[in-house]
Every structure is written in structure tokens, then in C-alpha cells.
Short mmCIF file of C-alpha atoms in Angstrom, two decimals:
data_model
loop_
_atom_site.label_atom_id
_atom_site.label_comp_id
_atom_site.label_asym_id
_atom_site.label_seq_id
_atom_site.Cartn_x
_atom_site.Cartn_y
_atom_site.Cartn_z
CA UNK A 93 72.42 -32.12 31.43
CA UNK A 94 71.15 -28.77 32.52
CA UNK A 95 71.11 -27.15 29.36
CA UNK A 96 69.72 -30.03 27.61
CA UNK A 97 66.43 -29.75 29.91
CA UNK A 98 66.56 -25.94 28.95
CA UNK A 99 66.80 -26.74 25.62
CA UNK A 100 63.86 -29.11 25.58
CA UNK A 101 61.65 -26.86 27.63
CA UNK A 102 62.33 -24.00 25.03
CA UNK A 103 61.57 -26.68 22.16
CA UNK A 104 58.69 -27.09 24.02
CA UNK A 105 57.21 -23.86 24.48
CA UNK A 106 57.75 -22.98 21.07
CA UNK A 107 55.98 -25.88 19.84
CA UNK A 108 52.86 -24.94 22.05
CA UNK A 109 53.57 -21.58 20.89
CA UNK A 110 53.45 -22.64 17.26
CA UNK A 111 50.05 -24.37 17.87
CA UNK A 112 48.55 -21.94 19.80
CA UNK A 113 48.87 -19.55 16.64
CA UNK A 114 47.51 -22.15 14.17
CA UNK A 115 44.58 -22.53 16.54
CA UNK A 116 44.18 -18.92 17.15
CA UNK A 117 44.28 -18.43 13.29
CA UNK A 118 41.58 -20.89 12.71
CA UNK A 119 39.74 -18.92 15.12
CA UNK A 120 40.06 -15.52 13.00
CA UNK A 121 39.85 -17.06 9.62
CA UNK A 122 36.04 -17.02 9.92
CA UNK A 123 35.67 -13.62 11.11
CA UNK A 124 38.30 -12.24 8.65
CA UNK A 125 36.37 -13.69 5.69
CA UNK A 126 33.02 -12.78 6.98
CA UNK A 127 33.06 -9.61 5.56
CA UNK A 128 33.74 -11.26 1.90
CA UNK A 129 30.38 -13.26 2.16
CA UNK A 130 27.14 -12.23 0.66
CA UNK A 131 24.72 -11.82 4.08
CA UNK A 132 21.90 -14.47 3.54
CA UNK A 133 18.35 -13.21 3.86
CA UNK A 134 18.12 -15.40 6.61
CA UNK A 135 20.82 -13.43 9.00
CA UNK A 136 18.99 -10.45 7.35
CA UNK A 137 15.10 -10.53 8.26
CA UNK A 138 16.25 -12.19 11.75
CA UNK A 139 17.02 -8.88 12.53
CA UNK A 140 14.75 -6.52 10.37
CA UNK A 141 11.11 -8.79 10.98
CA UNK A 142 8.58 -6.47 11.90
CA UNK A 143 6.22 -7.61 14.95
CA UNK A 144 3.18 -8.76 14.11
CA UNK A 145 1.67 -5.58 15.37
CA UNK A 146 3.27 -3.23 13.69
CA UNK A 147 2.03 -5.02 10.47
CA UNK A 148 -1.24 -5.07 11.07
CA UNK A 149 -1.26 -1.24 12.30
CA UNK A 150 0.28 -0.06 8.84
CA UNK A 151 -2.74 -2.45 7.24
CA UNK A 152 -5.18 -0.30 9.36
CA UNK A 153 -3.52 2.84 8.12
CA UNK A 154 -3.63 1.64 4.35
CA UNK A 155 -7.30 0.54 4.86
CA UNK A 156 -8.01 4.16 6.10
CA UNK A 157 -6.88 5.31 2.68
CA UNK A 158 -8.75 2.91 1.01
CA UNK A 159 -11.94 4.12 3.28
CA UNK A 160 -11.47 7.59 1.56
CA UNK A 161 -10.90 6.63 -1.59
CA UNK A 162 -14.57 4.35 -1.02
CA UNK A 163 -16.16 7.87 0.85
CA UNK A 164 -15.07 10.24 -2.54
CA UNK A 165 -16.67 7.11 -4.37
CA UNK A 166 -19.95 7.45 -2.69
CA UNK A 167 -20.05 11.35 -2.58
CA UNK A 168 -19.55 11.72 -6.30
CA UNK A 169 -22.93 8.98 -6.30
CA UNK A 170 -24.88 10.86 -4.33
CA UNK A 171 -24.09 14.02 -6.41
CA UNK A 172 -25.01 12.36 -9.55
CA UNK A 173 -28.27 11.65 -7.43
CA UNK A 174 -28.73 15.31 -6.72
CA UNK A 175 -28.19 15.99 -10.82
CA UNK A 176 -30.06 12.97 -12.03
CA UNK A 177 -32.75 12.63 -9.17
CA UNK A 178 -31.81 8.75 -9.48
CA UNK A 179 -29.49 6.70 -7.89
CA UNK A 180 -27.22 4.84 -10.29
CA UNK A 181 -28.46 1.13 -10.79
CA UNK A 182 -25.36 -0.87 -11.34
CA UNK A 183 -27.36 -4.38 -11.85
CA UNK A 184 -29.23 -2.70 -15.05
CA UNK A 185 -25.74 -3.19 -16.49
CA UNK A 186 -25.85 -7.07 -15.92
CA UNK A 187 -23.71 -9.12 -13.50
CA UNK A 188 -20.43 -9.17 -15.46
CA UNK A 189 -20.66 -5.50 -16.55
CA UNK A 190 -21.20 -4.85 -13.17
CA UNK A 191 -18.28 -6.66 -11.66
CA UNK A 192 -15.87 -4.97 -14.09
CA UNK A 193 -17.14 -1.21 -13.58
CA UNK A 194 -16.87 -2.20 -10.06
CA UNK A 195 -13.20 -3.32 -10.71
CA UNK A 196 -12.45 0.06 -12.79
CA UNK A 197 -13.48 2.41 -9.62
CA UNK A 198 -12.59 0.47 -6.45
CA UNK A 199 -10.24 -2.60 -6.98
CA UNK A 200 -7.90 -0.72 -9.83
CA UNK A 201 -7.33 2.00 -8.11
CA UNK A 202 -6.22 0.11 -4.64
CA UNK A 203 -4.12 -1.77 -6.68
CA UNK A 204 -2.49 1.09 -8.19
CA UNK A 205 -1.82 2.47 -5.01
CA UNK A 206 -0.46 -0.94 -3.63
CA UNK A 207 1.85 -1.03 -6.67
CA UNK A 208 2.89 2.61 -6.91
CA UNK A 209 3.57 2.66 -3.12
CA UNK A 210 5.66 -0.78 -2.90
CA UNK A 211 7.22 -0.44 -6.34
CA UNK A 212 8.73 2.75 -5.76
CA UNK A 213 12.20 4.33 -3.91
CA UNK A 214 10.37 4.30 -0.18
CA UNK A 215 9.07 0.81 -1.10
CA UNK A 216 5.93 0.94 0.83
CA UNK A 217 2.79 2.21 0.91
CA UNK A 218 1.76 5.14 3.22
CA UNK A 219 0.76 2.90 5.91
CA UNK A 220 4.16 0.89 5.72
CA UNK A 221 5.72 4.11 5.30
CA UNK A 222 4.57 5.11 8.36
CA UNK A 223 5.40 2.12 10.73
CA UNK A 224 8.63 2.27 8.77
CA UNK A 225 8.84 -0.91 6.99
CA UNK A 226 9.75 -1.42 3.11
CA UNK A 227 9.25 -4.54 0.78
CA UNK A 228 12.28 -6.18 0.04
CA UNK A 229 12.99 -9.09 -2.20
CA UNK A 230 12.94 -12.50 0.04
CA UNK A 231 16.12 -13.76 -1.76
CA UNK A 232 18.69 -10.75 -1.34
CA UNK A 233 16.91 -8.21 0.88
CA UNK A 234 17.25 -5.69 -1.54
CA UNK A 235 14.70 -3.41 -3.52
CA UNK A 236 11.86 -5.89 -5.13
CA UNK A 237 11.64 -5.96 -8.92
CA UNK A 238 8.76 -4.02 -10.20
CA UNK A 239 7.48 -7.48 -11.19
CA UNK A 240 7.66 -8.75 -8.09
CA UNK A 241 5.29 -6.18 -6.98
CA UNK A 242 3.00 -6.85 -9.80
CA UNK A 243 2.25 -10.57 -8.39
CA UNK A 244 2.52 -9.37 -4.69
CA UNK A 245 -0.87 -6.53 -6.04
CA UNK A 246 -2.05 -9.26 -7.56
CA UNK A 247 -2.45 -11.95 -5.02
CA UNK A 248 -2.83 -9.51 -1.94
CA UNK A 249 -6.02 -8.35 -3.84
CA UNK A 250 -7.08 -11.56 -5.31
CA UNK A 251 -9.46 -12.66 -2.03
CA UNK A 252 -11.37 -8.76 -2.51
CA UNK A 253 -12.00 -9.48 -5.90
CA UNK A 254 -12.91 -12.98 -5.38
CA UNK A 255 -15.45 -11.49 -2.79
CA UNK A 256 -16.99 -8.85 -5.06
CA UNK A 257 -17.39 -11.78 -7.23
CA UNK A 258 -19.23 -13.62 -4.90
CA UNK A 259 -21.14 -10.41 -3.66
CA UNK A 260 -22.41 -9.62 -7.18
CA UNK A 261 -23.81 -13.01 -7.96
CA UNK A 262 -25.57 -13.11 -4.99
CA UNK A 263 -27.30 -9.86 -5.35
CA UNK A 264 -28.09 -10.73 -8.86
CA UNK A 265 -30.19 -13.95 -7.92
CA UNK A 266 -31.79 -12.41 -5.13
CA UNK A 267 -32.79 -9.30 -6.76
CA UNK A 268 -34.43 -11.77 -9.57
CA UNK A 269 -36.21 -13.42 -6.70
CA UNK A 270 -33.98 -16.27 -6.06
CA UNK A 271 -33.89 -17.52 -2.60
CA UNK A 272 -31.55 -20.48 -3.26
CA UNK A 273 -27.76 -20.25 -4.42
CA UNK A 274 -25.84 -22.82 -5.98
CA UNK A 275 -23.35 -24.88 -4.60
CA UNK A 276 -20.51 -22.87 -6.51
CA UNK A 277 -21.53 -19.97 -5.56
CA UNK A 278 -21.37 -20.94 -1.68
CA UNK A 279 -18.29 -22.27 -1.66
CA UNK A 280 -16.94 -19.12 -3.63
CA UNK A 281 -18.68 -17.18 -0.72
CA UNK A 282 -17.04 -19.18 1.65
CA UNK A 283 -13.82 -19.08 0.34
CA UNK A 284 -13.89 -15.16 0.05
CA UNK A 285 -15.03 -15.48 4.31
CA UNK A 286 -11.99 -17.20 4.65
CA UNK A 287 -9.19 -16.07 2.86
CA UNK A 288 -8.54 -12.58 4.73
CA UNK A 289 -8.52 -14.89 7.65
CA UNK A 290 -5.63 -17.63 6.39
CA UNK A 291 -3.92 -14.24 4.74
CA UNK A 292 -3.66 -12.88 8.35
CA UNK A 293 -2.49 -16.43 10.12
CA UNK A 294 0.13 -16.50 7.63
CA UNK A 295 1.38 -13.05 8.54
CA UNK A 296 0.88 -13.97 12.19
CA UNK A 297 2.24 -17.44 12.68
CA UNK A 298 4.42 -18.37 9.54
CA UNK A 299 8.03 -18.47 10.57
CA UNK A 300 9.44 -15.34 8.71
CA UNK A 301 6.17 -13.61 8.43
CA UNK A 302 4.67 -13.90 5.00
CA UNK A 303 1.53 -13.77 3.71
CA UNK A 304 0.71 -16.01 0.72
CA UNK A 305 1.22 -12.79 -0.88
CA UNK A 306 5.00 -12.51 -0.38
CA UNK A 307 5.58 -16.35 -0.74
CA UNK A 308 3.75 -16.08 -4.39
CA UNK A 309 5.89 -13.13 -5.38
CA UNK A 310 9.23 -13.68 -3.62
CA UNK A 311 8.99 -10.76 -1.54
CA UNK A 312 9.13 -10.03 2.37
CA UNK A 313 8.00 -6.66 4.55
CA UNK A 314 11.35 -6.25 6.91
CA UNK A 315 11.79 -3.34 9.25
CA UNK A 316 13.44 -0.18 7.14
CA UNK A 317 16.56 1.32 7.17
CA UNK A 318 15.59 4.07 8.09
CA UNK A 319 13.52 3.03 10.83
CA UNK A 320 16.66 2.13 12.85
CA UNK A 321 15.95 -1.33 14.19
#
């Protein structure tokens, strides 16, 4: 009778011994095939979303750039004044003429640095560069497509341009005397106020920290490699 017992205690313990190894196996499998998966974005920017400070500090450092693109703008003016002995008078081109030299000297060029800057190997402009982030594409976290970019210059810009619209009409009726604007023109005007403001909300409050810009183009501004988050 003795042995018997023994012999169902060993059945025993190597059927709890069997189990335990199926169990423990189903514990491993995930972690063994882990490796084999494609990382989702999602795992990705958890770790590699910049602070909201650190955004807005490389914007300040790109909008320093910008500033000294806009002082060599109005140095080169005032030594065409010094030549001519007249300041140039944009409006005697008309409103739309205006609005597109205005484009060709100040909005172009912004936007070429914006696209140069994010469409190249450091993927970022200098001010990104410096707070060490990069734009990535939302969907894989890798390098953005160069047309990505494109719509990310695009819409990031679009509220400027929208506001030199609105700038230049005004000017235009109020240097012809007009004291009264229309209603499109005020709600252009407002919506030009506004837009920086829902840009940086976006940026600030929306759960993985994109502007309208990034959600347009697919893109995302994560935390670089190199910057060793």
C-alpha cells in the first residue's frame, strides 16, 4: 500500500510539474515573440513626446531665425532708401501684387527653411535641432516622406498667410479712406487672431501633442535619438 501512495504522490507532482511548465510557457510566449512585432507608434511617442516646453522653446528659437531673416529684409529697404531717397511703396503695386511680393520675400523663404530643415537627415529645423527633437511620421515613427513635410509647411504656415491676407486688405481700404470693413474681411481678421492660438492648444492639450499641422500631414515631433530620452 506504501508504494502505491508513493506512486500516486510522484504521479502527482509530475502532473503539477507538467502544468506548471505549460503555464510558465504561456507566460514567456509573449515576451519571446515581442521582439518579432512591429513597435506601434503608440508604445513609441509614449516614450519619445517632448514636454510641452521644450516645444515651444525650439518655436522661440525658429522664430529668432525668422526675426533675422525679417531684420536683413528691412536693412536691404532702408538701403534702397539711402540709393533711391524713397521708401518703397508696396500698395502702388495693388493689393494682390502686394500680397504675392510679400509672399516671395517673407512667407517663401520661412517655408523653405521649415521644409529644408524637417525634410532633411536631422529632420528638424535649427530650433528643433537644438532642443533635440526630429519629425517623424505618426504611423511608423520613422523619417517623414518629403511629402509629408510639404503639407506639414503648408498648413503650419497657412494661419501667417491667412493674416497677411487680412493685413493687406485692411491697409488697402484704409489707406483709400475707408473707415468701415466688410463682414468678410472681419471674420478673416478674426480667424487669423485665432488660429496661432487653437495651433498652440492643440500642441498643448491634444493627447499625443499635435498641432493641426501634424494631424493634416501624418506627422508627429518626438524626442530624438540622439537626444537620449
Amino acid at each position: 500500500m506504501g508504494i502505491v501512495q508513493r506512486l500516486d504522490t510522484m504521479e502527482s507532482l509530475r502532473k503539477a510539474g507538467s502544468a506548471g511548465t505549460r503555464k510558465e510557457a504561456e507566460h514567456r510566449l509573449p515576451e519571446q515573440s515581442a521582439p518579432n512585432r512591429m513597435p506601434g507608434m503608440a508604445s513609441y511617442v509614449s516614450h519619445h513626446r517632448p514636454k510641452f516646453r521644450t516645444r515651444l522653446l525650439a518655436l522661440l528659437l525658429d522664430y529668432a531665425v525668422i526675426l533675422g531673416w525679417m531684420l536683413a529684409l528691412a536693412i536691404v529697404t532702408f538701403l534702397l532708401y539711402l540709393i533711391t531717397g524713397d521708401f518703397f511703396n508696396w500698395l502702388a503695386l495693388g493689393t494682390v501684387r502686394a500680397q504675392l511680393l510679400g509672399f516671395l520675400v517673407l512667407v517663401l523663404p520661412v517655408g523653405a527653411y521649415l521644409y529644408v530643415g524637417e525634410g532633411s537627415r536631422s529632420q528638424g529645423t535649427l530650433g528643433k535641432r537644438i532642443m533635440g527633437l526630429q519629425v517623424v511620421d505618426a504611423n511608423t515613427g520613422e523619417r517623414a516622406s518629403q511629402f509629408r513635410i510639404l503639407i506639414r509647411t503648408i498648413a503650419k504656415l497657412l494661419p501667417w498667410e491667412i493674416a497677411h491676407f487680412a493685413v493687406w486688405n485692411i491697409v488697402a481700404l484704409t489707406s483709400d479712406g475707408g473707415s468701415r470693413f466688410p463682414l468678410w474681411l472681419t471674420i478673416v481678421a478674426t480667424a487669423a487672431n485665432l488660429l496661432p492660438f487653437i495651433y498652440i492648444a492643440f500642441v498643448a492639450f491634444q493627447k499625443d501633442k499635435r498641432g493641426p499641422h501634424d494631424l493634416f500631414a501624418g506627422t508627429q515631433v518626438v524626442v530624438g535619438t540622439k537626444a537620449g530620452d
